[in-house]
């Protein structure tokens, strides 16, 4: 669509909206792409553009953008989140589903709701880092929790109105994705297919009462139990062996988009459980509906169509990334499409009516497939990528070329702005007993050889990419620091905003990627900014915090930025033209200093046992090879590990459970000591390496 046509549509729709306002968030507000006053749902409107038609802050005056206020969020370990703004109130969830309502103009906290997740989550506390967003409908706010509750809060008071358990306490499923609301329904999926034998599903609840209205499973269960619907029967024909014993996976852990035109829900499914298809489905097969976009009838959850981006997924690839609705020119004709940049490194344009593939091109480094055949819709895989001759180094690795970090779509220019990553995965299953493999609840179950190494600082890189989906080509790209950066916001003011791993919030010219403005937030940013109006002025807000998989897993690659959750505060920052507030004093980036007890004798066999336990149960939060990326404390540097008693009290006894450190009471004393020995060994090795580096530095000075 040309910009002028778009703006005329904007004005008409904005007028219609003004009359309908005041009843809170409803379908009309979320369907209205033209009115920028609120940011009412995760992607702002149903289109999921992460774009605002506001142009009060623009290329011409961005140099006047300044801090209006900041609010510190004490004791928070996850800030990978997108806030909402409705009628001048900012809503956001941080840490373990702590929901905040804040006056957008003054920064005054109106209320806060703590669902006390760490008190009730038990083993589920191990599987996630907290949610990425929330939803508002009429007079209620909705949030999911790590223990699996979907909670409705009164938007005015923060009081709990209803709560539904959406999973079973025994499984490894947690809620991390933002709930999506439309037409009086609230839809939520779940996450956790690495940590136990689970089948993915989405459930729709009545937004008012919390009654369950429908549920759709994404992978088939045991045929002997009968199938829930015809879709599952069809899907089962694409699986082999006894997959149901392993769960299968396919969790809908992030992407859910409602399409008001067709009254449909599009869901994006995740990887297989375990990742390795040779184990999951030993005779091969596409394994529907893993790694797919599925269209469902919004009233009933009935299957309508699907498009699978990665048939026979075996690399932890996902289609859980943004599902964006747009109208773009395809072969000279405006077409209603879905834009999708999943983990696998390709950018997809699908026909929204039918799910048929219109085009797909590489938008990142992808060595697993040569191209996507548009006729069949299937990838043309490169020989050997399924680690037939293990091991195989494949781009992208399981973290993806693009992950959940929102991309944004500017309907005026037709460009998409994508936070991209470039990092390989090493896939190796040599020596894994594929026949006897079982999903062990609590382990990182991949079906691959355990990875115990670090990710060095240069193991990956990242870029902000401007992509033309109609032409399927790059328009510009700028390198961004490290691997794990925030989602993007684009605006009719000709700007693209992104918070980054080095703590900078940047604004770029949408036309060419020139950096026009920066603000040093003094802590890594992983969420995405939003913009909205309050008291007649345009504001921009972002939750500053170093959260989710990057900081948790990626060892030295993430630790290089020097953020530590206990040292560097999470904050909400709000900006306005001519804002002149400044941040309170904040410690500079800090590198963890390992501590050693030179008198301690480390038993190598015991430390090796600990290394394996660590890789299965601890590195998801404390980092690869015990190098913490900043989400949880660096265990090489923690004095807690210097004595057996204090270490046992934390790991086995749950002494820090309320602060977010899960309890591992299934471990024997001997296993805990093995873990401790491994950490002592890592501390000693790291210190020796640091000293050697310092000596090399000294010598080169002379
Ligand atoms: C889901 C994330 C998560 C997992 C998994 C996890 N931890 Fe933690 N751990 C944390 C957090 C968060 C803290 C900090 C809590 C606080 O602020 O006091 C922590 C703190 C600790 C501490 C205390 C450090 C200090 O200096 O206070 C120890 C020791 C520890 N963890 C050991 C382990 C071990 C061993 C494992 C694996 C068996 C493990 N953790 C798995 C999140 C995790």
XYZ file of C-alpha atoms and ligand atoms in Angstrom:
745
model
C 0.000 0.000 0.000
C 1.254 3.473 -0.868
C 1.777 5.827 2.027
C -0.863 8.403 0.970
C -3.559 5.748 0.683
C -2.552 4.457 4.047
C -2.760 7.882 5.725
C -6.252 8.580 4.357
C -7.368 5.288 5.804
C -5.728 6.336 9.046
C -7.742 9.517 9.407
C -11.090 7.853 8.733
C -10.394 5.008 11.094
C -9.125 7.357 13.807
C -12.375 9.327 13.720
C -14.391 6.127 14.064
C -12.266 5.061 16.961
C -12.720 8.250 18.994
C -16.445 7.593 19.171
C -16.004 4.021 20.274
C -13.481 4.790 23.001
C -13.956 4.776 26.777
C -15.125 1.171 27.052
C -11.543 0.010 27.591
C -9.660 -2.335 25.311
C -11.946 -4.145 22.897
C -11.911 -5.561 19.376
C -12.477 -2.138 17.806
C -9.456 -0.655 19.546
C -7.192 -3.602 18.745
C -8.371 -3.704 15.119
C -7.625 -0.008 14.636
C -4.161 0.353 13.130
C -4.725 4.067 12.553
C -5.126 5.388 16.075
C -1.841 5.509 17.904
C -3.009 6.761 21.282
C -2.823 3.359 22.970
C -0.605 0.305 22.765
C -3.324 -2.138 23.722
C -1.903 -5.552 22.873
C 1.535 -7.157 22.495
C 2.105 -6.085 18.876
C -0.010 -2.901 19.486
C -2.966 -4.041 17.345
C -4.203 -7.360 15.944
C -1.932 -6.813 12.912
C 1.010 -7.324 15.275
C 3.147 -4.680 13.553
C 4.933 -3.293 16.633
C 4.468 -0.075 14.673
C 2.894 3.209 15.763
C 1.231 5.715 13.433
C 2.317 8.487 15.828
C 4.786 10.938 14.289
C 5.096 13.531 17.064
C 8.566 12.166 17.731
C 10.254 12.052 14.350
C 13.492 12.294 12.408
C 13.409 16.079 12.666
C 13.153 16.362 16.453
C 14.516 13.074 17.806
C 17.515 14.963 19.222
C 15.071 16.535 21.712
C 13.920 13.161 23.054
C 14.815 12.918 26.737
C 13.992 10.914 29.825
C 10.638 11.851 31.397
C 11.015 9.459 34.344
C 12.520 6.155 35.404
C 11.261 3.595 37.877
C 13.541 1.046 39.486
C 12.219 -2.523 39.782
C 13.918 -4.143 42.759
C 14.800 -7.838 42.850
C 13.845 -8.543 39.250
C 15.651 -11.140 37.161
C 13.703 -10.902 33.921
C 13.009 -7.823 31.863
C 12.479 -9.435 28.459
C 9.081 -7.901 28.115
C 6.868 -5.538 26.120
C 4.656 -3.177 28.154
C 1.129 -2.045 27.214
C -0.264 1.488 27.475
C -3.999 2.145 27.780
C -5.524 5.540 28.530
C -2.340 6.871 30.082
C -1.626 3.810 32.225
C 1.395 1.629 31.552
C 1.017 -2.098 32.340
C 3.937 -4.509 32.347
C 5.017 -7.832 33.804
C 8.584 -8.444 34.940
C 10.438 -11.028 36.986
C 8.147 -13.917 37.887
C 4.932 -12.410 36.490
C 4.985 -9.367 38.731
C 2.387 -7.101 37.117
C 2.762 -3.350 37.500
C 0.431 -0.480 36.622
C 2.140 2.896 36.414
C 0.899 6.377 35.559
C 2.572 6.995 32.196
C 2.992 10.733 32.688
C 4.350 10.816 36.245
C 5.869 7.349 36.599
C 3.914 6.852 39.811
C 3.226 3.191 40.668
C -0.556 2.712 40.794
C -0.547 -0.924 41.852
C 1.537 -4.059 41.730
C 0.435 -7.692 41.775
C 2.715 -10.520 42.836
C 1.310 -14.000 42.075
C 3.993 -15.476 44.382
C 5.292 -17.801 41.720
C 8.493 -18.760 43.511
C 6.457 -19.936 46.503
C 4.278 -22.343 44.502
C 6.122 -23.252 41.280
C 8.294 -26.042 42.730
C 10.199 -27.888 39.980
C 8.665 -25.617 37.300
C 10.801 -22.764 38.548
C 13.693 -24.496 36.776
C 12.341 -24.266 33.252
C 11.875 -20.618 32.517
C 12.994 -17.068 33.096
C 9.553 -15.442 33.320
C 6.959 -14.089 30.899
C 7.410 -11.756 27.937
C 4.176 -9.816 28.130
C 0.564 -9.496 29.174
C -2.859 -8.585 27.794
C -5.708 -6.212 28.605
C -9.400 -6.648 27.737
C -12.128 -4.273 28.962
C -11.490 -3.868 32.697
C -9.041 -6.752 33.177
C -5.336 -7.495 32.794
C -4.174 -11.059 31.970
C -0.841 -12.688 32.697
C 0.564 -16.219 32.638
C 2.872 -17.662 35.282
C 5.736 -20.119 35.388
C 3.659 -22.568 37.411
C 1.010 -22.510 34.662
C -1.708 -20.195 35.932
C -3.528 -17.774 33.670
C -4.568 -14.922 35.945
C -7.091 -12.131 35.376
C -6.590 -8.962 37.415
C -8.844 -5.971 37.891
C -7.192 -3.248 35.789
C -8.032 -0.518 38.306
C -6.859 -2.184 41.507
C -4.661 -5.119 40.501
C -6.904 -7.395 42.542
C -7.151 -10.984 41.289
C -10.510 -11.696 39.609
C -9.966 -15.265 38.475
C -7.144 -17.758 38.029
C -7.062 -20.966 35.963
C -4.433 -23.702 36.018
C -3.704 -24.319 32.321
C -1.196 -27.204 32.692
C -0.707 -30.098 35.103
C 1.618 -29.645 38.071
C 3.621 -32.765 37.137
C 4.498 -31.806 33.575
C 7.316 -29.479 32.538
C 5.035 -26.883 30.935
C 5.271 -23.236 31.982
C 3.681 -20.048 30.627
C 6.038 -17.510 29.099
C 4.182 -16.009 26.144
C 1.836 -13.044 26.368
C -1.828 -14.106 26.410
C -3.786 -12.838 23.366
C -7.306 -11.487 23.737
C -10.129 -10.898 21.223
C -13.905 -11.170 21.155
C -14.169 -12.004 24.842
C -11.696 -14.892 24.651
C -8.197 -15.099 26.055
C -5.857 -17.583 24.370
C -2.656 -18.931 25.885
C -0.100 -21.583 24.901
C 2.826 -22.931 26.933
C 6.555 -23.675 26.880
C 8.838 -26.388 28.187
C 9.361 -29.129 25.606
C 13.052 -29.462 26.513
C 12.350 -30.391 30.116
C 9.989 -33.348 29.930
C 7.666 -35.417 27.732
C 5.027 -32.876 26.693
C 2.571 -32.224 23.860
C 2.009 -28.613 22.946
C -1.462 -27.056 22.956
C -3.304 -23.754 23.108
C -6.388 -23.105 25.197
C -9.054 -20.414 24.897
C -10.783 -19.172 28.045
C -13.741 -16.870 28.535
C -12.139 -13.514 29.325
C -14.897 -12.641 31.789
C -15.233 -15.862 33.765
C -12.156 -17.945 32.975
C -14.255 -20.892 31.743
C -12.409 -23.024 29.185
C -13.913 -22.660 25.698
C -11.635 -24.766 23.501
C -8.237 -26.449 23.328
C -6.159 -27.423 20.296
C -3.226 -29.875 20.512
C -0.378 -29.329 18.097
C 1.026 -32.878 17.917
C -0.762 -36.233 18.041
C -0.951 -38.332 21.190
C -1.011 -42.111 21.449
C -3.258 -43.406 18.618
C -4.526 -46.123 20.968
C -6.243 -43.432 23.029
C -8.086 -42.074 19.973
C -7.450 -38.695 18.371
C -9.002 -35.444 19.573
C -9.875 -34.372 16.034
C -9.243 -35.077 12.356
C -6.253 -32.784 12.342
C -4.511 -35.056 14.868
C -5.368 -38.101 12.807
C -3.810 -36.456 9.770
C -0.783 -35.344 11.786
C -0.223 -38.849 13.201
C 0.433 -40.165 9.693
C 3.586 -38.020 9.603
C 5.132 -39.575 12.723
C 6.833 -42.944 13.173
C 7.781 -45.101 16.136
C 6.342 -44.414 19.591
C 6.681 -40.645 19.638
C 3.922 -40.143 22.231
C 6.151 -41.663 24.888
C 8.484 -38.700 24.366
C 5.674 -36.157 24.173
C 6.579 -34.825 20.750
C 6.805 -31.140 21.699
C 5.441 -28.451 19.367
C 4.647 -26.047 22.178
C 3.054 -22.698 21.316
C 5.332 -20.678 23.542
C 5.037 -17.291 21.924
C 3.311 -16.495 18.642
C -0.484 -16.217 18.587
C -2.103 -13.737 16.188
C -5.810 -13.051 15.831
C -7.044 -12.148 12.333
C -10.246 -10.080 12.619
C -10.978 -10.302 8.900
C -11.227 -14.100 8.843
C -12.050 -14.466 12.547
C -9.130 -16.868 12.893
C -6.241 -17.455 15.220
C -2.804 -18.228 13.789
C -0.515 -20.077 16.172
C 3.213 -20.694 15.727
C 4.552 -24.015 17.015
C 7.919 -24.908 18.436
C 10.548 -27.603 18.118
C 10.279 -31.340 18.524
C 10.814 -33.097 21.847
C 13.521 -34.216 21.867
C 15.199 -32.097 19.179
C 16.758 -35.142 17.512
C 14.238 -36.576 15.040
C 16.131 -39.883 14.819
C 14.941 -40.513 18.369
C 11.549 -38.837 18.213
C 10.372 -40.365 14.956
C 12.955 -42.971 13.965
C 11.363 -43.802 10.588
C 11.462 -40.130 9.524
C 8.391 -38.081 8.650
C 7.399 -34.427 8.685
C 6.119 -34.603 12.263
C 3.115 -32.322 11.958
C 2.487 -29.785 13.404
C 5.970 -29.031 14.677
C 7.538 -25.825 13.417
C 4.365 -24.654 11.710
C 1.878 -21.844 11.467
C -1.604 -23.278 12.032
C -4.839 -21.383 11.311
C -7.685 -22.148 13.720
C -11.301 -21.047 13.805
C -11.474 -18.434 16.551
C -14.807 -19.625 17.988
C -14.079 -23.342 18.140
C -10.317 -23.843 17.798
C -11.012 -26.087 14.808
C -8.070 -26.680 12.419
C -8.303 -24.792 9.097
C -4.870 -24.968 7.455
C -1.174 -25.151 8.276
C 2.153 -24.282 6.751
C 5.205 -26.117 8.082
C 8.444 -24.151 7.827
C 10.685 -27.086 8.789
C 9.387 -30.573 7.990
C 11.007 -33.166 10.241
C 12.518 -30.533 12.552
C 15.766 -31.767 14.142
C 17.716 -28.575 15.064
C 15.456 -26.948 17.678
C 13.940 -24.790 14.935
C 10.652 -23.053 15.670
C 7.858 -21.129 14.054
C 7.178 -19.458 17.397
C 8.360 -16.089 16.081
C 6.095 -13.155 15.115
C 3.129 -13.860 12.866
C 2.499 -10.463 11.281
C -0.560 -9.575 9.182
C 0.043 -7.221 6.285
C -1.026 -6.164 2.830
C 1.928 -6.017 0.446
C 2.412 -6.074 -3.289
C 3.003 -9.529 -4.683
C 3.629 -9.603 -8.428
C 2.160 -6.112 -8.731
C -1.050 -6.945 -6.844
C -1.828 -6.016 -3.223
C -2.155 -9.288 -1.320
C -3.172 -10.045 2.240
C -0.277 -11.951 3.686
C 1.424 -13.282 6.790
C 5.031 -12.163 7.344
C 7.149 -14.594 9.318
C 10.866 -14.782 10.149
C 11.252 -17.990 12.168
C 14.490 -19.288 13.655
C 15.589 -21.072 10.491
C 17.073 -18.043 8.683
C 14.428 -17.618 5.953
C 11.830 -14.886 5.607
C 8.392 -16.210 4.607
C 5.431 -14.542 2.942
C 2.244 -16.643 3.089
C -1.177 -16.050 1.620
C -3.324 -15.263 4.619
C -6.491 -16.801 3.214
C -5.048 -20.190 2.353
C -1.671 -20.526 4.066
C -0.015 -21.081 0.693
C 3.627 -20.028 0.439
C 4.103 -17.005 -1.822
C 7.837 -16.523 -1.326
C 10.727 -17.345 1.006
C 14.310 -16.117 0.889
C 17.294 -16.261 3.208
C 17.374 -13.242 5.497
C 20.228 -14.633 7.596
C 23.008 -17.201 7.393
C 21.320 -20.561 6.838
C 23.361 -23.624 5.877
C 20.716 -26.275 6.546
C 18.790 -25.615 3.324
C 19.674 -24.223 -0.074
C 16.300 -22.594 -0.658
C 12.593 -23.073 -0.179
C 10.802 -24.501 -3.189
C 7.825 -22.200 -3.694
C 5.903 -24.804 -5.701
C 5.957 -27.462 -2.992
C 6.472 -25.069 -0.080
C 9.272 -27.343 1.140
C 12.918 -26.605 1.905
C 15.654 -28.060 -0.280
C 17.940 -29.418 2.412
C 21.706 -29.573 2.107
C 23.123 -33.113 2.268
C 24.445 -34.173 5.660
C 22.680 -31.530 7.733
C 20.741 -34.102 9.742
C 24.004 -35.092 11.413
C 23.987 -38.440 9.679
C 27.777 -38.221 9.889
C 27.949 -36.545 13.316
C 28.909 -33.950 14.275
C 27.527 -31.183 12.035
C 28.054 -27.464 12.458
C 24.897 -25.770 11.170
C 23.740 -22.154 10.818
C 21.584 -21.084 12.476
C 21.860 -23.016 15.722
C 18.937 -23.599 18.028
C 18.800 -20.013 19.232
C 17.868 -19.064 15.685
C 18.554 -16.349 13.193
C 15.587 -14.521 14.708
C 13.970 -15.452 18.009
C 10.917 -14.092 19.875
C 12.259 -10.520 19.927
C 9.590 -8.629 18.018
C 10.236 -7.489 14.481
C 8.253 -4.442 13.396
C 6.485 -3.659 10.130
C 6.026 -0.129 8.804
C 2.962 -0.197 6.505
C 3.936 3.179 5.043
C 7.271 2.033 3.661
C 6.494 -1.675 3.548
C 9.704 -2.575 5.382
C 10.215 -5.011 8.253
C 12.854 -4.357 10.927
C 14.235 -7.577 12.356
C 16.635 -8.145 15.251
C 18.781 -10.926 13.783
C 21.487 -13.217 15.151
C 24.195 -15.275 13.540
C 25.472 -18.221 15.520
C 25.989 -21.865 14.608
C 24.830 -24.949 16.465
C 26.904 -28.081 16.874
C 24.698 -31.126 16.334
C 26.172 -34.412 17.440
C 24.459 -37.581 18.638
C 27.410 -39.973 18.546
C 27.174 -42.301 21.504
C 23.617 -41.254 22.424
C 21.576 -44.402 23.038
C 18.748 -43.605 20.667
C 16.758 -46.777 21.347
C 16.612 -46.354 25.085
C 16.314 -42.596 25.167
C 13.679 -41.292 27.581
C 12.663 -37.733 28.416
C 13.832 -37.177 31.994
C 11.807 -34.455 33.689
C 14.143 -31.650 34.711
C 16.968 -32.514 32.315
C 17.764 -30.531 29.186
C 16.503 -33.281 26.844
C 17.844 -32.678 23.353
C 18.804 -36.161 22.211
C 22.263 -34.806 21.406
C 25.643 -35.151 23.072
C 25.776 -33.005 26.202
C 27.485 -29.708 25.521
C 29.796 -28.635 28.347
C 31.902 -25.963 26.623
C 31.638 -22.181 26.847
C 30.487 -19.842 24.045
C 33.393 -17.434 23.555
C 32.649 -13.708 23.134
C 33.028 -13.944 19.354
C 30.941 -17.118 18.965
C 28.092 -15.126 17.475
C 27.096 -11.749 16.140
C 23.958 -9.778 15.490
C 22.460 -7.116 13.267
C 19.382 -4.976 12.912
C 18.034 -5.794 9.476
C 15.666 -3.725 7.335
C 13.956 -6.163 4.968
C 11.661 -5.569 2.034
C 9.196 -8.482 2.152
C 7.687 -7.687 -1.255
C 11.045 -7.848 -3.020
C 12.418 -10.356 -0.457
C 15.688 -8.500 -0.103
C 17.742 -6.578 2.412
C 17.399 -2.793 2.285
C 19.997 -2.031 4.960
C 21.600 -3.629 7.973
C 23.576 -2.298 10.911
C 25.722 -4.419 13.174
C 24.524 -4.573 16.771
C 26.596 -5.537 19.818
C 26.910 -9.152 20.981
C 24.235 -11.692 20.153
C 21.080 -10.977 22.119
C 19.412 -7.625 21.496
C 15.928 -6.267 22.043
C 12.894 -6.252 19.787
C 12.147 -3.336 17.493
C 9.545 -0.572 17.371
C 8.994 1.407 14.202
C 6.941 4.582 13.834
C 5.355 6.863 11.256
C 7.948 9.389 12.434
C 10.445 7.590 10.181
C 12.186 5.918 13.106
C 13.177 2.463 14.288
C 13.930 1.997 17.985
C 15.884 -0.880 19.489
C 17.353 -1.519 22.933
C 20.611 -3.436 22.836
C 22.815 -5.773 24.834
C 25.308 -2.981 25.621
C 22.548 -1.031 27.389
C 22.005 1.535 24.618
C 18.519 2.417 23.456
C 19.013 3.566 19.866
C 16.841 5.281 17.281
C 17.676 4.760 13.600
C 16.420 6.453 10.464
C 14.022 3.915 8.956
C 15.115 4.886 5.457
C 18.814 4.059 5.745
C 19.696 2.799 9.219
C 21.620 5.896 10.226
C 21.749 6.154 14.006
C 20.040 9.387 15.040
C 19.735 9.135 18.827
C 20.957 6.998 21.756
C 20.358 6.769 25.447
C 22.596 4.837 27.828
C 20.234 2.763 29.997
C 23.155 1.276 31.987
C 21.800 -2.273 31.730
C 21.258 -4.629 28.795
C 17.881 -4.336 27.077
C 16.042 -7.385 25.758
C 12.409 -6.274 25.635
C 10.932 -4.016 22.974
C 9.940 -0.350 23.359
C 6.403 0.946 22.810
C 5.026 4.412 22.067
C 1.631 5.974 22.842
C -0.082 9.232 23.820
C -0.841 10.576 27.266
C -2.071 14.094 28.053
C -1.795 14.894 24.364
C 1.919 14.145 24.075
C 3.768 11.200 22.561
C 5.672 9.031 25.028
C 8.047 6.124 24.542
C 8.570 3.435 27.197
C 10.883 0.467 27.517
C 11.566 -2.084 30.227
C 15.315 -2.234 30.723
C 16.517 -5.662 31.769
C 18.773 -8.467 30.770
C 16.543 -11.507 30.421
C 15.623 -14.822 28.821
C 17.816 -17.326 26.967
C 20.706 -15.109 25.836
C 21.847 -13.827 29.225
C 20.904 -17.077 30.912
C 22.650 -19.599 28.649
C 25.326 -18.036 26.559
C 28.360 -17.985 28.837
C 31.144 -15.592 27.823
C 29.232 -14.476 24.732
C 26.727 -12.768 27.068
C 29.039 -12.153 30.035
C 31.170 -9.815 27.892
C 28.616 -7.035 28.426
C 29.237 -7.077 32.179
C 25.604 -7.052 33.384
C 24.757 -8.760 36.649
C 21.160 -9.021 37.782
C 22.015 -8.362 41.427
C 24.238 -5.366 40.653
C 22.565 -3.537 37.781
C 18.967 -2.532 38.409
C 16.080 -3.305 36.087
C 14.062 -0.198 35.324
C 11.211 1.153 33.293
C 12.238 4.215 31.314
C 9.826 6.662 29.726
C 10.848 9.333 27.232
C 9.184 12.461 25.882
C 10.333 15.417 23.792
C 12.276 17.818 26.036
C 12.242 15.323 28.917
C 15.098 16.251 31.242
C 15.185 13.604 33.959
C 18.371 11.571 34.410
C 19.068 8.082 35.698
C 20.109 7.575 39.321
C 23.762 6.571 39.804
C 24.306 3.064 38.432
C 27.370 0.803 38.729
C 29.365 0.371 35.504
C 29.575 -3.033 33.767
C 31.394 -5.544 35.905
C 33.224 -8.790 35.092
C 32.668 -11.641 37.571
C 35.818 -12.463 39.556
C 36.084 -16.184 40.293
C 37.079 -17.093 43.853
C 39.291 -20.049 44.693
C 40.206 -21.920 47.839
C 43.759 -23.041 46.973
C 43.781 -25.548 49.857
C 40.822 -27.478 48.394
C 41.739 -30.728 46.700
C 39.530 -31.266 43.661
C 38.778 -34.855 42.740
C 38.750 -34.936 38.889
C 36.245 -37.801 38.669
C 33.861 -36.080 41.028
C 34.200 -32.803 39.112
C 33.484 -34.640 35.839
C 30.285 -36.055 37.319
C 29.357 -32.528 38.396
C 30.061 -31.188 34.917
C 27.443 -33.476 33.403
C 24.872 -32.655 36.098
C 25.553 -28.971 35.570
C 25.017 -29.245 31.789
C 21.644 -30.922 32.315
C 20.250 -28.931 35.237
C 22.060 -25.639 35.802
C 23.413 -24.051 32.624
C 19.987 -22.822 31.523
C 20.350 -20.061 34.122
C 23.954 -19.985 35.328
C 25.497 -20.138 31.859
C 27.542 -22.489 29.710
C 30.664 -23.821 31.445
C 29.616 -21.944 34.612
C 30.248 -18.557 33.001
C 27.107 -16.601 33.882
C 25.765 -14.252 31.241
C 24.193 -12.026 33.880
C 20.740 -13.482 34.493
C 21.732 -15.514 37.586
C 24.882 -15.193 39.737
C 28.207 -16.467 38.398
C 28.824 -19.609 40.424
C 32.599 -19.413 39.961
C 32.489 -16.105 41.792
C 29.953 -17.013 44.477
C 31.242 -17.523 48.017
C 28.253 -19.837 48.569
C 30.157 -22.610 46.787
C 33.229 -22.364 48.984
C 31.655 -24.488 51.717
C 29.665 -27.709 51.282
C 27.069 -26.697 53.878
C 26.083 -23.354 52.358
C 26.071 -24.830 48.863
C 23.825 -27.711 49.953
C 21.495 -25.324 51.765
C 20.910 -23.410 48.516
C 20.873 -26.251 45.971
C 19.160 -29.033 47.935
C 17.527 -27.059 50.697
C 16.005 -24.262 48.605
C 17.395 -21.470 50.796
C 17.071 -18.995 47.905
C 13.930 -20.443 46.336
C 11.819 -17.357 47.025
C 14.456 -15.264 45.215
C 14.175 -17.509 42.136
C 16.820 -20.195 42.691
C 14.950 -23.502 42.282
C 15.276 -26.289 44.827
C 16.947 -29.522 43.643
C 15.928 -31.821 46.476
C 16.229 -34.960 44.358
C 20.030 -34.678 44.426
C 21.998 -36.830 46.851
C 24.646 -35.166 49.036
C 27.212 -36.781 46.804
C 25.725 -35.266 43.638
C 25.610 -31.813 45.189
C 29.231 -32.159 46.207
C 30.089 -33.283 42.661
C 28.464 -30.110 41.337
C 30.427 -28.056 43.819
C 33.693 -29.712 42.786
C 32.961 -28.943 39.148
C 32.313 -25.285 39.992
C 35.522 -25.118 42.076
C 37.406 -26.583 39.121
C 35.889 -24.027 36.763
C 36.757 -21.198 39.156
C 40.377 -22.397 39.359
C 40.649 -22.855 35.582
C 39.155 -19.427 34.922
C 41.471 -17.704 37.401
C 44.495 -19.385 35.855
C 43.355 -18.307 32.390
C 42.775 -14.718 33.551
C 46.233 -14.567 35.153
C 47.874 -15.983 32.029
C 46.082 -13.371 29.940
C 47.186 -10.583 32.289
C 50.814 -11.816 32.110
C 50.656 -11.929 28.303
C 49.328 -8.353 28.409
C 52.190 -7.234 30.696
C 54.804 -8.806 28.426
C 53.443 -7.195 25.315
C 53.763 -3.771 27.017
C 57.570 -4.091 27.158
C 15.729 -21.202 36.526
C 17.022 -20.626 36.778
C 18.018 -21.348 37.649
C 18.465 -22.652 37.563
C 18.041 -23.720 36.567
C 19.473 -22.793 38.574
N 19.619 -21.615 39.261
Fe 20.896 -21.257 40.779
N 20.179 -19.373 40.958
C 19.221 -18.798 40.148
C 18.991 -17.436 40.574
C 18.012 -16.460 39.914
C 19.810 -17.214 41.677
C 19.918 -15.931 42.486
C 18.834 -15.828 43.506
C 19.035 -14.608 44.355
O 18.922 -13.507 43.831
O 19.383 -14.785 45.526
C 20.564 -18.450 41.885
C 21.486 -18.629 42.888
C 22.267 -19.761 43.058
C 23.279 -19.919 44.062
C 23.652 -18.886 45.093
C 24.693 -17.965 44.554
C 24.963 -16.804 45.435
O 26.073 -16.225 45.324
O 24.080 -16.412 46.222
C 23.823 -21.154 43.894
C 24.934 -21.770 44.705
C 23.146 -21.775 42.779
N 22.204 -20.899 42.298
C 23.429 -23.034 42.287
C 22.720 -23.654 41.266
C 22.987 -24.990 40.803
C 24.079 -25.892 41.309
C 22.064 -25.263 39.842
C 21.846 -26.559 39.094
C 21.690 -27.722 39.895
C 21.230 -24.077 39.686
N 21.671 -23.128 40.557
C 20.179 -23.960 38.773
C 18.580 -19.396 39.088
C 18.749 -20.709 38.711
